[in-house]
Every structure is written in C-alpha cells, then in structure tokens.
Amino acid sequence: MYALALAPGQAYLLIDRKNVRLMPDTRTQILDLAENAIRLRGYHAVSFRDLADEMGIKSASIHYHFRHKEDLGLAVVDRYADRIATQVGAPDAQDWPRSLALFCQVYRDALRKNQLQCLCGMLAAESAGLPDKVATRVSEFFRGNIAWLTAAMPPDMPDKPGLALRIQCQLQGAMTVAVSLKDLSVMDRAAQQICASAAD
Amino acid sequence: MYALALAPGQAYLLIDRKNVRLMPDTRTQILDLAENAIRLRGYHAVSFRDLADEMGIKSASIHYHFRHKEDLGLAVVDRYADRIATQVGAPDAQDWPRSLALFCQVYRDALRKNQLQCLCGMLAAESAGLPDKVATRVSEFFRGNIAWLTAAMPPDMPDKPGLALRIQCQLQGAMTVAVSLKDLSVMDRAAQQICASAAD
DNA sequence: ATACATCTACCTACTACTAGATAGATACAT
DNA sequence: ATGTATCTATCTAGTAGTAGGTAGATGTAT
C-alpha cells in the first residue's frame, strides 16, 4: 500500500491493490469528527477519548495534533467560518435578493446536510461556558455575517444594520427551533419568508 | 433557631435571635442554582458537585432530592415552563397586540433579569445530546408557546401557525445572538420590531 | 418510634493532559 | 551511497482530578 500526500493538511491518495481512494489525513479527520460531535451534542459533551475511539486511534494522538481541547475548538470554528465564507463569497450589492437567497441557502444547507445545526449556533448558546478565545471567534462569526449582509444591501436601503441583524437572528432561531422540534421544514419556511419579505 | 415550613416545596421561615428571613428550602435552592447554571453553561457543564459546593452541602444530599441528573433536569424544565405559563397567563384573542407585547416582555425579562438566556433556548441547542425525556419536554415547551400565540390571534388572521412559529423563532434567535454578542439590546430591538410589525 | 434530611466514605468510569518510547520517513553532509 | 540527525505520527502507560451514583451511619423533629 502506498500513500501519497496531495496537499499538506488535506488528504492522502491511498493506493492498494484493490482501491485508489482519497482519504482525509488524520488532522482533517479529527476536525471532521469534532465538528460533527460539537454540532450534535455541544462543546462540553465532546471528549478526546470518544473522538479517538471513533477513529481507532488513541486520545494521546489527538493531543499530538491539538495540544489542548481549546486548540481543537478554535481550529474547528476557524475552519467552519472559512468554509461558510467561501460558500457565500463576496457580497454583491448589485443583486440583493440573490445575495440574500444565497445566504439563506448556505444556512439551510448547513442544517439539511446532516441534520445538524450550525456550529456557531450551538457554540453561541454555550458561549458563557466556553474558553474565552472560542467564544470570541463565535461572536466574530456572527459579526462577520451581519457585515456581509449589510454590504450586500443596495445603498439606498434604510436601517441596513438593523435588517441584517434581524435576518441573522431569524435564521439562527429557526435552526434551533427546527432541531428541537425535529422538524427541518421550520428552517425552510423561515428562509422562504425572509427572502419573500425582502422582495418588496 | 427555628424553622417553619410555610408551604411544601417553597420556603422556610427562618427565625434566629437576629433575623427573621425567608429562606428557600433546599430543594428549591437546588433548582434555582441548577437553572442558573444550565442557562449559563449548558446541561453537560453542570455538575452535582459544583451545585453542592455553592450551597455548602454534599453532592450526596442533592442525590437525595433528585436521584439522577435527568430527574433534576426534568424538574428544572417543568418548573421553568410553569413559571412562564403563569407569567403569560391565558391567551386573550380580544387584544392580540397586547398579548404579543406581553409574550415578548416575558421573553425579554427572562434574558434581562440575570443576563442569562432562556432555559429552553439553551436546552434546545443541546437537545440531541440530552436525555430523551428532557429533550421532549423542551420541544413541548416550544409547541406550547406556539399554541399560545396562535390562540391569542384574532380569528380572521391568515396563517396563524406560520406567524406564531416565526415569532417564536425570532425571539429565540435574538436571544442566542444577544448572548453571543454580549449585547442585550439585540433582544429589545427584536421584540420591538415584532410588536411593530404585528400592529398593521 | 418514625420519617426525613443530611452526612461520611466510597465506587467506577471518565476527563484533559503528559512522559517517554518507537517505527518509519526525510534531509543532508561527506 | 552512506551514515547521522531530525521529523512525524503514533503508541503505552500513566497523572490528577471530576463525573454521576450508592450504602449506611447520624442527627433531628414530631
């Protein structure tokens, strides 16, 4: 079996007689599992041991990649924020309805993809009990979203920051309620209503 | 020192030579502390030991009142739901704007009173990692709120359940974002906007 | 005498985290 | 080409501390 690094921190191309498979490297695998676990159960309910067991390695090996739990938490949040930023791209003030629809879509996908709420929704709820740095990154994520929405609005719009904040809150709340009620359509309906009310 | 039970599960009248004080009984004290701790840090970050230390008793004594952590969680949620139900009273379909304002006010007070988010907001976020019964009560709380709002709307209103759900989500999201941004005015602005948009 | 509430003292399982070792790959100077 | 040193990723085996939970004794009020 041969393993070939494609890009640092990304993946190995694993080659054996039967398969040619793209396998995430260990660090990426840890981040993936940690993100899922946090989004499902919350920061405090995630343990190095559980993650390690799921991967078939020892918890000490996770500490090799992320010295402290806080480091893992920060890495998960940063990667998540980057991913969302990539997905929404640069705000386009030329076409506000389209930008808004895209924003809502990204939020909906986050929930729909694996029935898990947005990472920062979970961490925001927990924020008073998180390590300071992690809580700060989470609030920066929200501030970034609000700034993006504001920048995507046409110049003549009144009370842009107020509307941006409202949209952020609505999507966030819909996600939380959808998860609790186990009814993901709550999220879809919220997104639809937000887009519709922005069209006038 | 004399202690006189005023009402079961409520309080003792503590009398010593210096003071006549109303002291919550142990069970109530545990519920108070647990509720605060859960609203601040989340279910999993609350421990019997911490609660006991804060009260100056032993954790075994908390187990006497609440055999399992799940029992404590259920009691906290039930008491919270009852309290909110008492605060909002019966829905009054004669005066929808007033009912809505009252509902929003109760939500705002929950946040404002001790800078802590709504219990069920926190637990809803964590719901996938909670004991089933606790998660169920939380979702019942939301369903109850939505039913209350629906019942308080005038009979001729279109899409009552949709609007009720939206209001619930907006308040919930505003609370989460307010806590993360450490800016409680987010909540006030959301409440104001909801009431304003219902006035037309 | 009984019921209640609390205590002491413990258990098992799990937490984050660490020290020290090792096998295998990589880099580089001779 | 070979030997030396370094790096990477993992392991075993542990630390101290905390989790929820329990059995049984002790005090106290009626």
Short mmCIF file of C-alpha atoms (C1' of nucleotides) in Angstrom, two decimals:
data_model
loop_
_atom_site.label_atom_id
_atom_site.label_comp_id
_atom_site.label_asym_id
_atom_site.label_seq_id
_atom_site.Cartn_x
_atom_site.Cartn_y
_atom_site.Cartn_z
CA MET A 1 0.00 0.00 0.00
CA TYR A 2 1.27 3.41 -0.94
CA ALA A 3 0.25 6.73 0.47
CA LEU A 4 0.84 9.93 -1.40
CA ALA A 5 0.37 13.34 0.14
CA LEU A 6 -1.56 15.55 -2.24
CA ALA A 7 -1.54 18.76 -0.26
CA PRO A 8 -0.40 19.50 3.27
CA GLY A 9 -3.28 19.19 5.70
CA GLN A 10 -5.66 17.96 3.08
CA ALA A 11 -5.55 14.34 2.03
CA TYR A 12 -3.57 11.31 1.13
CA LEU A 13 -4.09 9.36 -2.03
CA LEU A 14 -4.20 5.83 -0.72
CA ILE A 15 -3.30 3.16 -3.21
CA ASP A 16 -3.52 -0.54 -2.61
CA ARG A 17 -4.06 -3.43 -4.98
CA LYS A 18 -7.84 -3.08 -4.86
CA ASN A 19 -8.61 0.61 -4.46
CA VAL A 20 -7.48 4.08 -5.22
CA ARG A 21 -9.14 6.12 -2.52
CA LEU A 22 -8.97 9.67 -1.31
CA MET A 23 -8.58 9.56 2.45
CA PRO A 24 -8.57 12.61 4.67
CA ASP A 25 -5.43 12.90 6.73
CA THR A 26 -5.65 12.39 10.46
CA ARG A 27 -5.84 16.05 11.38
CA THR A 28 -8.67 16.62 8.94
CA GLN A 29 -10.47 13.53 10.16
CA ILE A 30 -10.25 14.77 13.75
CA LEU A 31 -11.64 18.14 12.73
CA ASP A 32 -14.48 16.49 10.84
CA LEU A 33 -15.48 14.28 13.75
CA ALA A 34 -15.09 17.06 16.30
CA GLU A 35 -17.22 19.43 14.24
CA ASN A 36 -20.00 16.88 13.91
CA ALA A 37 -19.88 15.98 17.58
CA ILE A 38 -19.96 19.61 18.72
CA ARG A 39 -22.83 20.42 16.39
CA LEU A 40 -24.74 17.42 17.70
CA ARG A 41 -24.06 17.47 21.42
CA GLY A 42 -22.14 20.64 22.24
CA TYR A 43 -18.56 21.50 23.19
CA HIS A 44 -18.59 20.08 26.70
CA ALA A 45 -20.10 16.78 25.67
CA VAL A 46 -17.26 16.05 23.25
CA SER A 47 -14.28 14.14 24.58
CA PHE A 48 -10.88 13.31 23.11
CA ARG A 49 -11.47 9.70 24.05
CA ASP A 50 -14.70 9.43 22.09
CA LEU A 51 -13.17 11.04 19.03
CA ALA A 52 -10.15 8.76 19.26
CA ASP A 53 -12.28 5.65 19.66
CA GLU A 54 -14.33 6.57 16.61
CA MET A 55 -11.11 6.87 14.62
CA GLY A 56 -9.47 3.77 16.01
CA ILE A 57 -6.54 5.70 17.47
CA LYS A 58 -5.53 6.74 20.98
CA SER A 59 -6.55 10.00 22.59
CA ALA A 60 -2.86 10.86 23.03
CA SER A 61 -2.59 11.02 19.26
CA ILE A 62 -5.27 13.70 19.15
CA HIS A 63 -3.30 15.67 21.70
CA TYR A 64 -0.37 15.47 19.31
CA HIS A 65 -2.38 17.34 16.68
CA PHE A 66 -4.26 19.62 19.10
CA ARG A 67 -2.43 20.12 22.37
CA HIS A 68 -5.46 21.36 24.29
CA LYS A 69 -9.16 20.99 23.78
CA GLU A 70 -9.32 24.74 23.31
CA ASP A 71 -6.94 24.44 20.33
CA LEU A 72 -9.21 21.88 18.74
CA GLY A 73 -12.23 24.08 19.38
CA LEU A 74 -10.54 27.09 17.78
CA ALA A 75 -9.47 25.08 14.76
CA VAL A 76 -12.97 23.74 14.27
CA VAL A 77 -14.52 27.20 14.47
CA ASP A 78 -11.93 28.76 12.15
CA ARG A 79 -12.35 26.08 9.54
CA TYR A 80 -16.11 26.37 9.75
CA ALA A 81 -16.04 30.15 9.39
CA ASP A 82 -13.69 29.86 6.40
CA ARG A 83 -15.94 27.31 4.76
CA ILE A 84 -19.03 29.46 5.14
CA ALA A 85 -17.09 32.50 3.90
CA THR A 86 -16.06 30.56 0.81
CA GLN A 87 -19.60 29.38 0.21
CA VAL A 88 -21.17 32.81 0.34
CA GLY A 89 -18.30 34.51 -1.48
CA ALA A 90 -18.05 38.28 -1.71
CA PRO A 91 -21.26 40.23 -1.07
CA ASP A 92 -22.85 41.58 -4.24
CA ALA A 93 -24.71 44.83 -3.65
CA GLN A 94 -25.91 44.76 -7.29
CA ASP A 95 -28.37 41.96 -6.59
CA TRP A 96 -29.62 41.97 -3.02
CA PRO A 97 -32.40 39.38 -3.45
CA ARG A 98 -29.93 36.94 -4.98
CA SER A 99 -27.34 37.57 -2.26
CA LEU A 100 -29.93 37.06 0.44
CA ALA A 101 -31.19 33.87 -1.17
CA LEU A 102 -27.62 32.57 -1.32
CA PHE A 103 -27.02 33.43 2.32
CA CYS A 104 -30.19 31.65 3.38
CA GLN A 105 -29.32 28.69 1.21
CA VAL A 106 -25.93 28.28 2.88
CA TYR A 107 -27.61 28.32 6.28
CA ARG A 108 -30.23 25.82 5.15
CA ASP A 109 -27.62 23.51 3.70
CA ALA A 110 -25.69 23.58 6.95
CA LEU A 111 -28.75 22.15 8.67
CA ARG A 112 -30.04 19.91 5.91
CA LYS A 113 -26.76 18.24 5.02
CA ASN A 114 -26.54 16.16 8.14
CA GLN A 115 -29.50 17.20 10.28
CA LEU A 116 -27.04 19.13 12.44
CA GLN A 117 -27.45 22.71 13.44
CA CYS A 118 -24.91 25.35 12.54
CA LEU A 119 -21.72 25.05 14.57
CA CYS A 120 -21.85 28.63 15.75
CA GLY A 121 -25.49 28.32 16.72
CA MET A 122 -24.56 25.61 19.16
CA LEU A 123 -21.48 27.42 20.41
CA ALA A 124 -23.32 30.71 20.73
CA ALA A 125 -25.80 29.11 23.10
CA GLU A 126 -22.95 27.68 25.15
CA SER A 127 -20.81 30.77 24.87
CA ALA A 128 -20.76 31.75 28.54
CA GLY A 129 -19.19 28.40 29.37
CA LEU A 130 -16.63 28.28 26.58
CA PRO A 131 -12.95 29.19 26.72
CA ASP A 132 -12.81 32.93 26.06
CA LYS A 133 -11.00 32.65 22.74
CA VAL A 134 -13.54 30.22 21.35
CA ALA A 135 -16.47 32.38 22.45
CA THR A 136 -14.81 35.39 20.84
CA ARG A 137 -14.40 33.63 17.49
CA VAL A 138 -18.05 32.66 17.56
CA SER A 139 -19.19 36.22 18.11
CA GLU A 140 -16.83 37.32 15.34
CA PHE A 141 -18.55 34.84 13.07
CA PHE A 142 -21.89 36.49 13.75
CA ARG A 143 -20.47 39.95 13.32
CA GLY A 144 -18.96 38.85 10.02
CA ASN A 145 -22.29 37.51 8.80
CA ILE A 146 -24.03 40.73 9.72
CA ALA A 147 -21.36 42.76 7.97
CA TRP A 148 -21.68 40.59 4.86
CA LEU A 149 -25.46 41.06 4.77
CA THR A 150 -25.12 44.80 5.28
CA ALA A 151 -22.61 45.04 2.44
CA ALA A 152 -24.91 43.08 0.14
CA MET A 153 -27.78 45.54 0.54
CA PRO A 154 -28.45 48.28 -2.01
CA PRO A 155 -27.04 51.67 -0.99
CA ASP A 156 -30.38 53.40 -0.57
CA MET A 157 -31.80 50.90 1.84
CA PRO A 158 -32.87 52.26 5.25
CA ASP A 159 -31.59 50.76 8.53
CA LYS A 160 -29.28 48.22 6.91
CA PRO A 161 -27.56 47.01 10.11
CA GLY A 162 -30.93 46.53 11.80
CA LEU A 163 -32.26 44.41 8.99
CA ALA A 164 -29.04 42.39 8.76
CA LEU A 165 -29.18 41.64 12.47
CA ARG A 166 -32.80 40.63 12.18
CA ILE A 167 -32.11 38.22 9.34
CA GLN A 168 -29.25 36.65 11.25
CA CYS A 169 -31.41 36.20 14.33
CA GLN A 170 -34.31 34.75 12.39
CA LEU A 171 -32.17 32.14 10.67
CA GLN A 172 -30.43 31.30 13.91
CA GLY A 173 -33.66 30.91 15.84
CA ALA A 174 -35.30 28.86 13.11
CA MET A 175 -32.39 26.47 13.21
CA THR A 176 -32.54 25.99 16.97
CA VAL A 177 -36.29 25.51 16.98
CA ALA A 178 -36.13 23.16 13.98
CA VAL A 179 -33.63 20.95 15.79
CA SER A 180 -35.67 20.88 18.98
CA LEU A 181 -38.95 20.16 17.20
CA LYS A 182 -37.18 17.70 14.91
CA ASP A 183 -38.89 19.42 12.01
CA LEU A 184 -36.41 20.77 9.50
CA SER A 185 -39.15 22.37 7.43
CA VAL A 186 -39.21 25.10 10.09
CA MET A 187 -35.90 26.22 8.64
CA ASP A 188 -37.12 26.12 5.05
CA ARG A 189 -40.19 28.14 5.86
CA ALA A 190 -38.14 30.75 7.69
CA ALA A 191 -35.74 31.10 4.77
CA GLN A 192 -38.61 31.41 2.34
CA GLN A 193 -40.31 34.08 4.40
CA ILE A 194 -37.13 36.09 4.79
CA CYS A 195 -36.49 36.08 1.06
CA ALA A 196 -40.12 36.91 0.27
CA SER A 197 -40.27 39.85 2.66
CA ALA A 198 -37.06 41.28 1.19
CA ALA A 199 -38.51 41.24 -2.33
CA ASP A 200 -40.76 44.26 -1.70
CA MET B 1 -33.03 28.94 65.64
CA TYR B 2 -36.46 27.93 64.48
CA ALA B 3 -37.53 26.96 61.00
CA LEU B 4 -41.12 26.96 59.97
CA ALA B 5 -42.36 25.43 56.75
CA LEU B 6 -44.70 27.82 55.02
CA ALA B 7 -45.66 25.73 52.04
CA PRO B 8 -44.33 22.37 50.83
CA GLY B 9 -41.53 22.83 48.35
CA GLN B 10 -41.49 26.56 48.77
CA ALA B 11 -39.76 28.10 51.73
CA TYR B 12 -38.93 28.04 55.37
CA LEU B 13 -39.38 30.99 57.64
CA LEU B 14 -36.06 31.08 59.40
CA ILE B 15 -36.03 32.70 62.80
CA ASP B 16 -33.00 33.30 64.95
CA ARG B 17 -32.23 35.95 67.51
CA LYS B 18 -31.06 38.47 64.93
CA ASN B 19 -33.15 37.91 61.82
CA VAL B 20 -36.45 36.82 60.51
CA ARG B 21 -35.69 35.73 56.98
CA LEU B 22 -37.49 33.91 54.22
CA MET B 23 -35.19 31.15 53.02
CA PRO B 24 -35.92 28.86 50.11
CA ASP B 25 -35.90 25.23 51.15
CA THR B 26 -33.09 23.01 49.94
CA ARG B 27 -34.95 21.53 47.03
CA THR B 28 -35.91 24.96 45.74
CA GLN B 29 -32.38 26.21 46.25
CA ILE B 30 -31.02 23.31 44.20
CA LEU B 31 -33.50 24.04 41.42
CA ASP B 32 -32.56 27.72 41.44
CA LEU B 33 -28.86 27.06 41.20
CA ALA B 34 -29.27 24.33 38.61
CA GLU B 35 -31.45 26.51 36.45
CA ASN B 36 -28.96 29.34 36.53
CA ALA B 37 -26.04 27.04 35.82
CA ILE B 38 -27.79 25.34 32.90
CA ARG B 39 -28.83 28.65 31.40
CA LEU B 40 -25.26 29.92 31.73
CA ARG B 41 -23.15 26.94 30.71
CA GLY B 42 -25.46 24.19 29.47
CA TYR B 43 -26.70 20.88 30.82
CA HIS B 44 -23.48 18.91 30.44
CA ALA B 45 -21.34 21.55 32.07
CA VAL B 46 -23.38 21.43 35.28
CA SER B 47 -22.33 19.00 37.97
CA PHE B 48 -23.83 17.88 41.26
CA ARG B 49 -20.52 18.64 42.94
CA ASP B 50 -20.47 22.25 41.80
CA LEU B 51 -24.05 22.83 42.86
CA ALA B 52 -23.40 21.24 46.24
CA ASP B 53 -20.26 23.31 46.81
CA GLU B 54 -22.14 26.50 46.03
CA MET B 55 -24.76 25.54 48.61
CA GLY B 56 -22.31 24.33 51.21
CA ILE B 57 -23.74 20.83 51.26
CA LYS B 58 -22.56 17.47 49.90
CA SER B 59 -23.39 16.13 46.47
CA ALA B 60 -24.98 13.07 48.05
CA SER B 61 -27.59 15.38 49.52
CA ILE B 62 -28.55 16.56 46.07
CA HIS B 63 -28.97 12.94 45.03
CA TYR B 64 -31.39 12.61 47.92
CA HIS B 65 -33.65 15.25 46.36
CA PHE B 66 -33.01 14.30 42.74
CA ARG B 67 -31.95 10.68 42.33
CA HIS B 68 -30.50 11.12 38.86
CA LYS B 69 -29.27 14.12 36.92
CA GLU B 70 -32.08 13.53 34.48
CA ASP B 71 -34.61 13.99 37.32
CA LEU B 72 -33.06 17.31 38.18
CA GLY B 73 -33.13 18.35 34.53
CA LEU B 74 -36.79 17.45 34.20
CA ALA B 75 -37.72 19.28 37.37
CA VAL B 76 -35.89 22.39 36.23
CA VAL B 77 -37.60 22.38 32.84
CA ASP B 78 -41.05 21.73 34.32
CA ARG B 79 -40.73 24.48 36.86
CA TYR B 80 -39.48 26.87 34.20
CA ALA B 81 -42.35 26.04 31.85
CA ASP B 82 -44.86 26.50 34.67
CA ARG B 83 -43.37 29.84 35.59
CA ILE B 84 -43.55 31.12 32.04
CA ALA B 85 -47.10 29.81 31.71
CA THR B 86 -48.09 31.70 34.84
CA GLN B 87 -46.42 34.87 33.62
CA VAL B 88 -48.17 34.92 30.27
CA GLY B 89 -51.49 33.70 31.65
CA ALA B 90 -54.31 32.66 29.37
CA PRO B 91 -54.12 33.89 25.77
CA ASP B 92 -56.52 36.74 25.07
CA ALA B 93 -57.75 36.75 21.49
CA GLN B 94 -59.60 40.03 22.16
CA ASP B 95 -56.38 42.03 22.19
CA TRP B 96 -53.67 40.48 20.04
CA PRO B 97 -51.21 43.38 20.17
CA ARG B 98 -51.34 43.37 23.94
CA SER B 99 -50.95 39.59 24.14
CA LEU B 100 -47.98 39.70 21.82
CA ALA B 101 -46.37 42.52 23.76
CA LEU B 102 -46.80 40.51 26.94
CA PHE B 103 -45.27 37.42 25.38
CA CYS B 104 -42.27 39.39 24.15
CA GLN B 105 -41.91 41.05 27.52
CA VAL B 106 -41.75 37.72 29.32
CA TYR B 107 -39.03 36.58 26.93
CA ARG B 108 -37.12 39.82 27.37
CA ASP B 109 -37.37 39.63 31.14
CA ALA B 110 -36.01 36.10 31.06
CA LEU B 111 -32.88 37.45 29.42
CA ARG B 112 -32.63 40.80 31.16
CA LYS B 113 -33.20 39.61 34.70
CA ASN B 114 -29.86 37.90 35.08
CA GLN B 115 -28.17 38.21 31.70
CA LEU B 116 -28.98 34.57 31.11
CA GLN B 117 -30.67 33.19 28.07
CA CYS B 118 -33.94 31.32 28.23
CA LEU B 119 -33.56 27.84 29.69
CA CYS B 120 -35.22 26.17 26.76
CA GLY B 121 -33.10 28.10 24.29
CA MET B 122 -30.02 26.56 25.77
CA LEU B 123 -31.54 23.11 26.05
CA ALA B 124 -32.96 23.26 22.54
CA ALA B 125 -29.50 23.80 21.14
CA GLU B 126 -28.18 20.85 23.12
CA SER B 127 -31.23 18.73 22.52
CA ALA B 128 -29.58 15.97 20.51
CA GLY B 129 -27.28 15.25 23.43
CA LEU B 130 -29.87 15.38 26.20
CA PRO B 131 -31.70 12.52 27.87
CA ASP B 132 -34.76 11.83 25.71
CA LYS B 133 -37.31 12.89 28.30
CA VAL B 134 -35.63 16.24 28.85
CA ALA B 135 -35.41 16.92 25.12
CA THR B 136 -39.08 16.05 24.77
CA ARG B 137 -40.14 18.49 27.48
CA VAL B 138 -38.15 21.21 25.79
CA SER B 139 -39.86 20.67 22.48
CA GLU B 140 -43.21 20.61 24.28
CA PHE B 141 -42.35 23.98 25.73
CA PHE B 142 -41.90 25.36 22.24
CA ARG B 143 -45.07 23.74 20.98
CA GLY B 144 -46.91 25.22 23.95
CA ASN B 145 -45.61 28.70 23.19
CA ILE B 146 -46.63 28.40 19.56
CA ALA B 147 -50.09 27.19 20.57
CA TRP B 148 -50.43 30.09 22.99
CA LEU B 149 -49.52 32.62 20.33
CA THR B 150 -51.88 31.03 17.84
CA ALA B 151 -54.73 31.14 20.35
CA ALA B 152 -54.06 34.80 21.08
CA MET B 153 -54.50 35.85 17.44
CA PRO B 154 -57.77 37.27 16.17
CA PRO B 155 -59.96 34.70 14.40
CA ASP B 156 -59.73 36.26 10.95
CA MET B 157 -55.94 36.27 10.82
CA PRO B 158 -54.38 34.36 7.93
CA ASP B 159 -51.68 31.70 8.51
CA LYS B 160 -51.76 31.87 12.27
CA PRO B 161 -49.50 28.86 12.98
CA GLY B 162 -46.92 30.17 10.49
CA LEU B 163 -46.79 33.56 12.15
CA ALA B 164 -46.65 32.05 15.64
CA LEU B 165 -43.73 29.85 14.64
CA ARG B 166 -41.96 32.84 13.12
CA ILE B 167 -42.34 34.91 16.26
CA GLN B 168 -41.06 32.09 18.41
CA CYS B 169 -38.02 31.63 16.15
CA GLN B 170 -37.25 35.33 16.03
CA LEU B 171 -37.28 35.72 19.79
CA GLN B 172 -35.25 32.57 20.24
CA GLY B 173 -32.63 33.61 17.70
CA ALA B 174 -32.39 37.12 19.06
CA MET B 175 -31.68 35.71 22.49
CA THR B 176 -28.90 33.42 21.27
CA VAL B 177 -27.27 36.14 19.21
CA ALA B 178 -27.62 38.67 22.03
CA VAL B 179 -25.81 36.35 24.41
CA SER B 180 -23.02 35.62 21.95
CA LEU B 181 -22.53 39.29 21.02
CA LYS B 182 -22.91 40.27 24.69
CA ASP B 183 -25.34 42.91 23.54
CA LEU B 184 -28.73 42.53 25.17
CA SER B 185 -30.19 45.37 23.13
CA VAL B 186 -30.36 42.88 20.26
CA MET B 187 -33.20 41.28 22.15
CA ASP B 188 -35.00 44.54 22.82
CA ARG B 189 -34.80 45.56 19.19
CA ALA B 190 -36.16 42.21 18.06
CA ALA B 191 -39.09 42.41 20.46
CA GLN B 192 -39.85 45.95 19.36
CA GLN B 193 -39.79 45.02 15.70
CA ILE B 194 -42.04 42.01 16.21
CA CYS B 195 -44.62 44.07 18.07
CA ALA B 196 -44.43 46.87 15.50
CA SER B 197 -44.90 44.58 12.53
CA ALA B 198 -47.93 42.98 14.18
CA ALA B 199 -49.62 46.35 14.65
CA ASP B 200 -50.56 46.69 10.98
"C1'" DA C 1 -40.74 5.48 67.14
"C1'" DT C 2 -40.67 7.06 62.88
"C1'" DA C 3 -39.76 9.74 58.90
"C1'" DC C 4 -36.95 12.93 56.99
"C1'" DA C 5 -32.71 15.15 55.65
"C1'" DT C 6 -28.14 15.20 55.80
"C1'" DC C 7 -23.57 13.30 56.33
"C1'" DT C 8 -19.21 10.28 55.59
"C1'" DA C 9 -16.98 7.48 52.76
"C1'" DC C 10 -16.71 5.24 49.00
"C1'" DC C 11 -17.05 3.28 43.84
"C1'" DT C 12 -16.48 3.03 38.90
"C1'" DA C 13 -15.95 5.35 34.83
"C1'" DC C 14 -14.44 9.09 32.58
"C1'" DT C 15 -11.95 13.82 31.93
"C1'" DA C 16 -7.98 16.51 29.89
"C1'" DC C 17 -3.44 16.02 29.66
"C1'" DT C 18 1.63 14.22 29.89
"C1'" DA C 19 6.05 11.50 29.69
"C1'" DG C 20 8.71 8.61 27.28
"C1'" DA C 21 9.39 5.28 23.71
"C1'" DT C 22 9.30 3.74 18.91
"C1'" DA C 23 8.98 2.84 13.92
"C1'" DG C 24 9.38 4.89 9.68
"C1'" DA C 25 10.12 8.70 6.66
"C1'" DT C 26 13.02 12.69 5.28
"C1'" DA C 27 17.15 15.81 4.87
"C1'" DC C 28 21.71 16.44 4.40
"C1'" DA C 29 26.66 16.27 4.63
"C1'" DT C 30 30.51 13.54 3.41
"C1'" DA D 1 25.92 5.81 -1.41
"C1'" DT D 2 26.15 6.02 3.47
"C1'" DG D 3 25.75 7.49 8.00
"C1'" DT D 4 23.75 10.91 11.04
"C1'" DA D 5 20.36 13.65 12.59
"C1'" DT D 6 15.81 15.27 12.61
"C1'" DC D 7 10.86 14.99 11.99
"C1'" DT D 8 6.17 12.79 12.06
"C1'" DA D 9 2.76 10.23 13.90
"C1'" DT D 10 1.72 7.05 16.70
"C1'" DC D 11 1.85 4.07 20.94
"C1'" DT D 12 1.79 2.52 26.15
"C1'" DA D 13 1.19 3.83 30.48
"C1'" DG D 14 0.44 6.95 33.40
"C1'" DT D 15 -1.09 11.63 36.15
"C1'" DA D 16 -4.54 14.32 38.98
"C1'" DG D 17 -8.97 15.48 39.02
"C1'" DT D 18 -14.07 15.07 38.15
"C1'" DA D 19 -18.35 12.70 36.73
"C1'" DG D 20 -22.75 10.51 38.42
"C1'" DG D 21 -24.09 7.46 41.75
"C1'" DT D 22 -24.57 4.43 46.25
"C1'" DA D 23 -24.61 2.30 51.04
"C1'" DG D 24 -25.02 3.08 55.52
"C1'" DA D 25 -24.48 5.93 59.71
"C1'" DT D 26 -26.08 10.11 62.19
"C1'" DG D 27 -28.77 13.69 63.70
"C1'" DT D 28 -33.33 15.86 64.33
"C1'" DA D 29 -38.25 16.95 64.59
"C1'" DT D 30 -42.64 15.38 65.57
#
